[in-house]
XYZ file of C-alpha atoms in Angstrom:
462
model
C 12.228 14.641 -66.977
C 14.097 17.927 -67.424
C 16.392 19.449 -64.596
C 14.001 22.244 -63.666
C 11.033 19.667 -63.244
C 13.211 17.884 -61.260
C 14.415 20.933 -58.953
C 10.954 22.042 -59.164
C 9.456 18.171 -57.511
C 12.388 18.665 -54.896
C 11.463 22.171 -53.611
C 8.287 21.021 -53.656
C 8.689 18.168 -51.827
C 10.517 20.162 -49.172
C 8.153 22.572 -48.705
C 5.377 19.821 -48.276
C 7.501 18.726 -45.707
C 8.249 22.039 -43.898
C 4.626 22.566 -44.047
C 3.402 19.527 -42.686
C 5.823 19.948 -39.462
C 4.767 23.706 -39.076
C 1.308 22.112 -39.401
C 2.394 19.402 -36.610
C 3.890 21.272 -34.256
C 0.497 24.755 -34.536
C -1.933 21.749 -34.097
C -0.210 20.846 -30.353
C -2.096 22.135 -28.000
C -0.233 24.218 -25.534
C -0.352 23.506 -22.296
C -0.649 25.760 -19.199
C 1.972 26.773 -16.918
C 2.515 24.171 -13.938
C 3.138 27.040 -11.769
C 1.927 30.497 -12.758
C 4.741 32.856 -10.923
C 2.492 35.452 -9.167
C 5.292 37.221 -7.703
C 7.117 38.394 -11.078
C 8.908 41.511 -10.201
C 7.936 44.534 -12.859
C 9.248 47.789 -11.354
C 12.584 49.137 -11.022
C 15.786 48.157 -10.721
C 16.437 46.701 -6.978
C 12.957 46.166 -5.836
C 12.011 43.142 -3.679
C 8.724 41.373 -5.502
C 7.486 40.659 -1.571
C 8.472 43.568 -0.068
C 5.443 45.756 -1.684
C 3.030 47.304 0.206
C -0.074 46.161 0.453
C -1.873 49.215 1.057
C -4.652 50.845 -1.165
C -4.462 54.488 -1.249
C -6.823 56.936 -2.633
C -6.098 58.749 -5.789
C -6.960 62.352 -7.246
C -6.495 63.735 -10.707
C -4.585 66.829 -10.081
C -2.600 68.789 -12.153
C -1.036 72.288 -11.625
C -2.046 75.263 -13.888
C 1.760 75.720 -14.768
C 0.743 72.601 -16.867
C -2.244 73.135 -18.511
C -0.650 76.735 -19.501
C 2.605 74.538 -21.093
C -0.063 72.807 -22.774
C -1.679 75.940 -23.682
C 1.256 77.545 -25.323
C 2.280 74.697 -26.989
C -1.276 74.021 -28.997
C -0.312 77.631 -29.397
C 2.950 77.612 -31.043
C 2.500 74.621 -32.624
C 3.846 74.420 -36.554
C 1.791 75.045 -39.272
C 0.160 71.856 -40.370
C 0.106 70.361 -44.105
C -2.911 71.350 -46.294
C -4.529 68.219 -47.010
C -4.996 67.178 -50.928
C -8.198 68.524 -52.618
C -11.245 66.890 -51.668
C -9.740 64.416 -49.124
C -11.030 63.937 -46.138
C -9.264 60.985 -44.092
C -8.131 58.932 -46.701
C -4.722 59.742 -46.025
C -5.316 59.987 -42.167
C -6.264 62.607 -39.774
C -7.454 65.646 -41.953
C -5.603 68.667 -41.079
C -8.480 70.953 -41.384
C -10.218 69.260 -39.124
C -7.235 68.630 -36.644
C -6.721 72.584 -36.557
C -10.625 72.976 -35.293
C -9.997 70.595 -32.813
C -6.644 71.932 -31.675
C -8.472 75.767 -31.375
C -11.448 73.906 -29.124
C -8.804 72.283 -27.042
C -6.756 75.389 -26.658
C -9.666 77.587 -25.829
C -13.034 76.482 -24.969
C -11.310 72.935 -23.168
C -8.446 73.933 -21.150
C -10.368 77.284 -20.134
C -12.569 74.608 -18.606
C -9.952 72.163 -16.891
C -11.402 72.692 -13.507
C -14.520 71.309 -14.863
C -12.683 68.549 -16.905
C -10.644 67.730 -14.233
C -13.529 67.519 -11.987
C -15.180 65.627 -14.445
C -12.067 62.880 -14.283
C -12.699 62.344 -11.005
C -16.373 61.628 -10.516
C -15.707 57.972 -9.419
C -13.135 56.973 -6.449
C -9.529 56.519 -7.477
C -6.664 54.313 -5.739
C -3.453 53.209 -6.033
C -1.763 49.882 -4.857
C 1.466 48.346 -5.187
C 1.564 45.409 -7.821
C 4.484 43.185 -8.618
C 6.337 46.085 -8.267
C 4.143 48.648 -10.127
C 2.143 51.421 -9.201
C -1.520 50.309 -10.149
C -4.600 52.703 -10.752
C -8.002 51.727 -10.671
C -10.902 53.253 -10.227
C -13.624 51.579 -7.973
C -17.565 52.282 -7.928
C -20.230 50.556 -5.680
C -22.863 51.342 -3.492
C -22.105 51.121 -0.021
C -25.610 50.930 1.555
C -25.979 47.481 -0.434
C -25.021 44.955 2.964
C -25.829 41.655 1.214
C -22.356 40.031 -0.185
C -24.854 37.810 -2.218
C -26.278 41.134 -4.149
C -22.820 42.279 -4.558
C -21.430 41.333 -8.168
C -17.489 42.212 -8.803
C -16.978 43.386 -12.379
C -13.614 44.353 -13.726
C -13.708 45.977 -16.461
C -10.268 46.387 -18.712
C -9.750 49.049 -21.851
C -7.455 48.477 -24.776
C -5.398 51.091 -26.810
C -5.663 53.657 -27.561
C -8.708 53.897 -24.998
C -8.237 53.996 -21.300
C -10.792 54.329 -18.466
C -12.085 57.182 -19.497
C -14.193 54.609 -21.912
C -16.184 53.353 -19.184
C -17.828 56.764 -17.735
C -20.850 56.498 -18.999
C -21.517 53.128 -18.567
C -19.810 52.589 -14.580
C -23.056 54.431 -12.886
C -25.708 52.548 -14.700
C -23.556 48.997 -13.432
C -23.003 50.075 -9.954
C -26.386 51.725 -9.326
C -29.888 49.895 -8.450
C -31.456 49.385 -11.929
C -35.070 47.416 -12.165
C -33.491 44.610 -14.738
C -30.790 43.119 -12.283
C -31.049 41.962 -8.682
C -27.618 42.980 -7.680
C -25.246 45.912 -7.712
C -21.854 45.735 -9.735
C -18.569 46.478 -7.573
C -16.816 47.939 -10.750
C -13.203 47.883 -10.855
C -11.918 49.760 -13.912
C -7.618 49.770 -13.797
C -5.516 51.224 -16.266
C -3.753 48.790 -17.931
C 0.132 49.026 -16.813
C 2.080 51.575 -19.095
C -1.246 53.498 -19.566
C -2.541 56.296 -17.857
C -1.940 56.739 -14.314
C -0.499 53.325 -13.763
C 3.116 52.325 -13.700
C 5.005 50.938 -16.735
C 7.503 47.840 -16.358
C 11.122 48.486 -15.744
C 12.205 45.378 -17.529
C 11.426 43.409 -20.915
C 8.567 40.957 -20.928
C 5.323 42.388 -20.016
C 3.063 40.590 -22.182
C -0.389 40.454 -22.299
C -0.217 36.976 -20.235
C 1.783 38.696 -17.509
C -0.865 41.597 -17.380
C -3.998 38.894 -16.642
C -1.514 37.607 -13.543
C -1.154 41.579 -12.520
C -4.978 41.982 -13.125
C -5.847 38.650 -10.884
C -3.058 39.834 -8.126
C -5.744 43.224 -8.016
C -8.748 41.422 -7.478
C -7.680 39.319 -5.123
C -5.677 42.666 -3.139
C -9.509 43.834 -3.391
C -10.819 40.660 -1.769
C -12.154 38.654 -4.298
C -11.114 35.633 -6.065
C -14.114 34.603 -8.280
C -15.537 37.564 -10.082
C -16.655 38.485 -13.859
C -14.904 40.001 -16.544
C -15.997 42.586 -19.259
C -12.893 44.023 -22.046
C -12.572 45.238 -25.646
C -9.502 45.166 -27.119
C -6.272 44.392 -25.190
C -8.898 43.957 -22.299
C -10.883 41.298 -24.643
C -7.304 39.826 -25.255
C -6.389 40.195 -21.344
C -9.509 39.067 -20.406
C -9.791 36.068 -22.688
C -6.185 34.885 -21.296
C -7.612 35.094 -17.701
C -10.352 32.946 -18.507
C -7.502 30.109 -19.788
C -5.108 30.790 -16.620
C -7.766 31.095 -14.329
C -10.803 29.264 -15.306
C -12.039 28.286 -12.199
C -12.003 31.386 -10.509
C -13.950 33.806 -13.513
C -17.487 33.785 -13.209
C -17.695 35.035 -16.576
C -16.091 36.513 -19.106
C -18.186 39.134 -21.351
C -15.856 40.687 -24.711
C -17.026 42.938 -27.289
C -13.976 41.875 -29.508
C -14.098 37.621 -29.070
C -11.024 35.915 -30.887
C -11.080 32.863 -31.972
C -8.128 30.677 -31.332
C -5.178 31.176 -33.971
C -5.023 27.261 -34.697
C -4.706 25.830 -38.496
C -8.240 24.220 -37.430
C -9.585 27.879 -36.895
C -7.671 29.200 -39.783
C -9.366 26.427 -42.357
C -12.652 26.673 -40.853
C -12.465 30.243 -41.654
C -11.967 29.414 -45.141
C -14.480 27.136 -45.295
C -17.176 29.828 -43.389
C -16.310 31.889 -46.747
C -16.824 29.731 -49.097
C -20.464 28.448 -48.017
C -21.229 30.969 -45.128
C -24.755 30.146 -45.615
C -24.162 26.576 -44.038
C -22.472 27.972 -41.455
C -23.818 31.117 -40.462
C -27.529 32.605 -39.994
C -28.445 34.686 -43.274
C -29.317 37.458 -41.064
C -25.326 37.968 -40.043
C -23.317 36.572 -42.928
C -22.300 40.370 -43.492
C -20.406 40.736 -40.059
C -17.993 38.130 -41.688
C -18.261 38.164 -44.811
C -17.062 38.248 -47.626
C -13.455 37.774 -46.165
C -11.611 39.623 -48.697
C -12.912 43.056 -48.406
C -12.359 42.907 -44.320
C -8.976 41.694 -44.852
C -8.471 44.894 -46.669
C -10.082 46.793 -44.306
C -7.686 45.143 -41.463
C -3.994 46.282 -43.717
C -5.591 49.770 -44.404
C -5.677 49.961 -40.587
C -2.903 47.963 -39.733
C 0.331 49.745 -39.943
C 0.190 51.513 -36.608
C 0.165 47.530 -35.345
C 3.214 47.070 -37.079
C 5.037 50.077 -35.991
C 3.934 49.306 -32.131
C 5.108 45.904 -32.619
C 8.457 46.470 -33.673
C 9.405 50.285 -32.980
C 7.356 51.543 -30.070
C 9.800 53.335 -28.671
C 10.555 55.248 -31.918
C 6.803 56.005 -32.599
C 6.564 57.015 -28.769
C 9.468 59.484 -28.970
C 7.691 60.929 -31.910
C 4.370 61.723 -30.200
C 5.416 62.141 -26.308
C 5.583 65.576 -25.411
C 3.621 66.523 -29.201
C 0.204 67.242 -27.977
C -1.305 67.844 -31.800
C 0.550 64.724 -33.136
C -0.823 62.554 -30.453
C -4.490 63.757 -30.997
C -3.815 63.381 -34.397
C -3.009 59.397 -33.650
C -5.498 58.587 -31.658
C -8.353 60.350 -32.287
C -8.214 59.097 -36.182
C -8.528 55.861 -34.848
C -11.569 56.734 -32.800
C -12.859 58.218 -36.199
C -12.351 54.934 -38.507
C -12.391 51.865 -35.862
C -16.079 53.288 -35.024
C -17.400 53.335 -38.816
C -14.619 52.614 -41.790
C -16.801 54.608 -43.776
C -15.592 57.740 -41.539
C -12.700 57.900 -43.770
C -15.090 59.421 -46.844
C -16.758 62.237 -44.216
C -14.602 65.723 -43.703
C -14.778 65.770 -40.050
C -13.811 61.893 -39.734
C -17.736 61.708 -38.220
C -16.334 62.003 -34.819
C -19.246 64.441 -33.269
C -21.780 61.607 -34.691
C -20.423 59.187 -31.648
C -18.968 61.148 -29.474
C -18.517 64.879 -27.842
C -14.825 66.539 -28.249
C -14.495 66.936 -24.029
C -14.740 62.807 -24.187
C -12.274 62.828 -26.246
C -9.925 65.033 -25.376
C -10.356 63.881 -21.666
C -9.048 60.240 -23.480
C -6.156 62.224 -24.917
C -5.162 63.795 -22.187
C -4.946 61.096 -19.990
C -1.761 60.022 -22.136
C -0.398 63.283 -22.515
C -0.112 64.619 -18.344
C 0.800 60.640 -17.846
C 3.559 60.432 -20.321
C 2.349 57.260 -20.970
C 1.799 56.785 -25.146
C 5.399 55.273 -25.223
C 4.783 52.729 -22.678
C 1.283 52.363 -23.919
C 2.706 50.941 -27.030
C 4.984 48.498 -25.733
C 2.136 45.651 -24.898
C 2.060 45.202 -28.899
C 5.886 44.392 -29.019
C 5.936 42.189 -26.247
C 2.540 40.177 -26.703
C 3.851 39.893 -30.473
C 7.289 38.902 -29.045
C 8.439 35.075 -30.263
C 8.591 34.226 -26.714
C 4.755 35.400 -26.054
C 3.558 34.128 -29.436
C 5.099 30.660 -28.344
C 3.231 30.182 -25.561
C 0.037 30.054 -27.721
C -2.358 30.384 -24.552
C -4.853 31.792 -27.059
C -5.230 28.156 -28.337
C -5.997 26.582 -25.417
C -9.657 26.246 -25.253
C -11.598 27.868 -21.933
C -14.963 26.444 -20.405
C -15.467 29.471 -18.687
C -19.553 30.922 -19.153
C -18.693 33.580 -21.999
C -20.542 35.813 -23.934
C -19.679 37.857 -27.345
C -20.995 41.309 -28.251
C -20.737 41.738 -31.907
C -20.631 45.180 -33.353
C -21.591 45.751 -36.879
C -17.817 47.857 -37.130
C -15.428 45.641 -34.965
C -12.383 45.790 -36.453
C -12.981 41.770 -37.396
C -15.684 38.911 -36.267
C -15.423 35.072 -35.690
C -18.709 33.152 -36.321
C -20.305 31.549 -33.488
C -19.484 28.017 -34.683
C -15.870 28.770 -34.912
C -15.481 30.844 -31.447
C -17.551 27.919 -29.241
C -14.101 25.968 -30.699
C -12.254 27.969 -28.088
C -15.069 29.266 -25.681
C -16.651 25.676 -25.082
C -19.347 27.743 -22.574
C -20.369 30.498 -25.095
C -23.793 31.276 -23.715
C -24.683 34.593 -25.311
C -23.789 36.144 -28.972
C -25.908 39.271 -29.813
C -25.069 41.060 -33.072
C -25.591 45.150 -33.562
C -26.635 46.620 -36.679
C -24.258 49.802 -35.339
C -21.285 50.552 -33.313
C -17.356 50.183 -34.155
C -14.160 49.176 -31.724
C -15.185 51.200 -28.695
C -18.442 50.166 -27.733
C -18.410 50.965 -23.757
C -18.122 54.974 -25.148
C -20.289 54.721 -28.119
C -22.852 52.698 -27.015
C -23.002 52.423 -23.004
C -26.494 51.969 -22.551
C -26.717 48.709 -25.428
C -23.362 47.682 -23.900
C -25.130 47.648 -20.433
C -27.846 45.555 -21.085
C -25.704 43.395 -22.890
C -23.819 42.540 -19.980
C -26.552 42.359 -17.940
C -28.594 39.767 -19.882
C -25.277 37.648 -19.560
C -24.552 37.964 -15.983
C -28.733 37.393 -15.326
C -27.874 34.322 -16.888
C -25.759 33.279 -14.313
C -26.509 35.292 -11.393
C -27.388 32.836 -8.261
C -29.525 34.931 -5.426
């Protein structure tokens, strides 16, 4: 045997055995926390974790017109923008042509209207309270006539990025309100996430997405419940999938419109299995939401690199857009454009007016630019993605909490049934949707609705 095919049987022989002890130590399961620390102090510098206020205090969207006329001046004086390339539309991102009719409505017709807008933002009761140290908004809707704790049902309901709770207007009066297909009333509680919007960002390293479900559970229970059901997308699925590990005895039910299946080498090879004979392993009818795996693989690096950047450099990125009203619109309303419909990319307005109305969006967008809050925003992706965070695995540990998956024909990505009920041992519901993208609650309230409501009827005990 010749020296290379030698070398060649050693490396391989190592990396058979590197592999096999990665392989050993991703098939542990990892194990919960003995003690989950409830009292982890977030804010600044100096603060005492249990010397916070209690106290819930109302809220009101209010800005001065010295601020809407800086934001005026700068649409206003903004730089001229880069032509795009013939006959592209958002192939290369946010179309410029289309960004400049945007920036003109938002200059004019929007901000001439921020009384109404602003009005608009607060339709529903806001509050503050004191969390581990942060400042925590949330909005809260229910009908006060309704006496009967039994026909009371607490809902939180958590947004992702770059969303925030603006997502859930249309949707938080047909929950709350006395409909003819539910026996109860939703109390919805709809926070922003900490870092977004009006809600404080940490002071220190380590807010994870694990930490947030302890912050979101510390709400609830300021607000007097223990037990109550969950409904996210995005981080929120994420947030709200971890609460249903940490907390499974206390979550009624936990309803996602982006399930993830557990990031285990046994979900990994049963996903290339489920490609290579998807007809054994999924209904004919659906195959397409998962496959073939290539082409959404694909899809997820075309859309990827802003993960990357938030992951590594969020600060960089943030310092980039805070304080740049047309580069921020530019960021996240092309993701509103493609993570509804990938097909968005071919059309020369990015489709946006087909799902939604510009005031929705811009109401989204400004929410991060009065807050200041796209930098902090973006640091959940760098420390959920963190070695410490991806350690803990949580996501692997499986959850027999009653769940239920909405599947939208333009997630971003799917997991078949058979592979999620590996994770949620207590999936009850999976309905599948010939339309809709990433941000179902504002594209689709009303199918979103009922979907949560078949769930909950499910489980709902008079």
């Amino acid at each position: 045997m010749g020296i290379v095919a030698r070398i060649g049987l050693v490396l391989l022989g190592i990396f058979i055995a590197l592999g096999y002890r990665a392989y050993e130590q991703l098939s542990v399961t990892p194990r919960l926390p003995n003690n989950i620390e409830f009292f982890e102090y977030w804010g600044p510098e100096g603060g005492d974790p249990y010397g916070g206020s209690l106290e819930i205090v109302p809220f009101n969207v209010s800005y001065p017109l010295e601020v809407i006329e800086r934001l005026r001046k700068q649409l206003h004086d903004a730089p001229s923008l880069t032509a795009p390339l013939e006959e592209a539309a958002f192939q290369y991102g946010f179309n410029s042509e289309r960004l400049k009719e945007i920036v003109q409505y938002w200059r004019t017709d929007y901000l001439d209207r921020w009384d109404e807008r602003q009005a608009y933002l607060n339709r529903f009761t806001h509050f503050k309270t004191k969390i581990q140290g942060l400042d925590i908004h949330f909005i809260r809707d229910r009908l006060e006539s309704v006496r009967n704790p039994k026909r009371i049902v607490p809902l939180l309901l958590l947004h992702g990025w770059p969303g925030s709770v603006r997502e859930f207007y249309d949707i938080i009066p047909m929950l709350s309100n006395r409909t003819s297909d539910k026996e109860y009333v939703f109390d919805v509680i709809v926070p922003s996430l900490p870092g977004y919007g009006w809600s404080e960002g940490s002071s220190k390293p380590g807010l994870s997405t694990s930490k947030v479900a302890v912050i979101m559970k510390n709400l609830m229970a300021r607000l007097g419940y223990r037990s109550f059901y969950i409904q996210g997308g995005d981080w929120g699925a994420i947030i709200g999938n971890l609460m249903a590990i940490l907390f499974e005895k206390d979550i009624l039910g936990v309803h996602l419109n982006m399930c993830m299946g557990s990031g285990s080498p046994l979900t990994m090879g049963k996903m290339v299995l489920s490609s290579l004979a998807p007809s054994y392993f999924i209904e004919k009818q659906h195959i397409d939401f998962y496959h073939p795996t290539w082409p959404k693989i694909v899809e997820l690096i075309l859309e990827g690199g802003y993960l990357h950047l938030q992951a590594t450099k969020p600060d960089t990125i943030g310092t980039a857009l805070q304080n740049n009203p047309i580069g921020l619109a530019a960021y996240i309303l092309e993701k509103f454009s493609t993570w509804t419909n990938p097909a968005n990319r071919n059309l020369q307005d990015g489709g946006l007016e087909q799902h939604y109305s510009l005031d929705a969006l811009l109401d989204n967008v400004m929410i991060y630019y009065l807050t200041d809050s796209i930098t902090t925003s973006q640091r959940l992706y760098a420390e959920s993605f963190s070695a410490d965070e991806l350690g803990k695995a949580y996501e692997n540990i499986p959850t027999n909490v009653p769940a239920a998956c909405a599947k939208f024909r333009h997630e971003l990505f799917q997991y078949p049934d058979w592979i999620l009920k590996e994770h949620f041992t207590n999936l009850m519901q999976s309905n599948h949707y010939n339309d809709g993208g990433h941000f179902a609650a504002m594209q689709l309230p009303e199918v979103l609705y009922k979907d949560i409501v078949q769930f909950v009827n499910r489980l709902y005990v008079r």
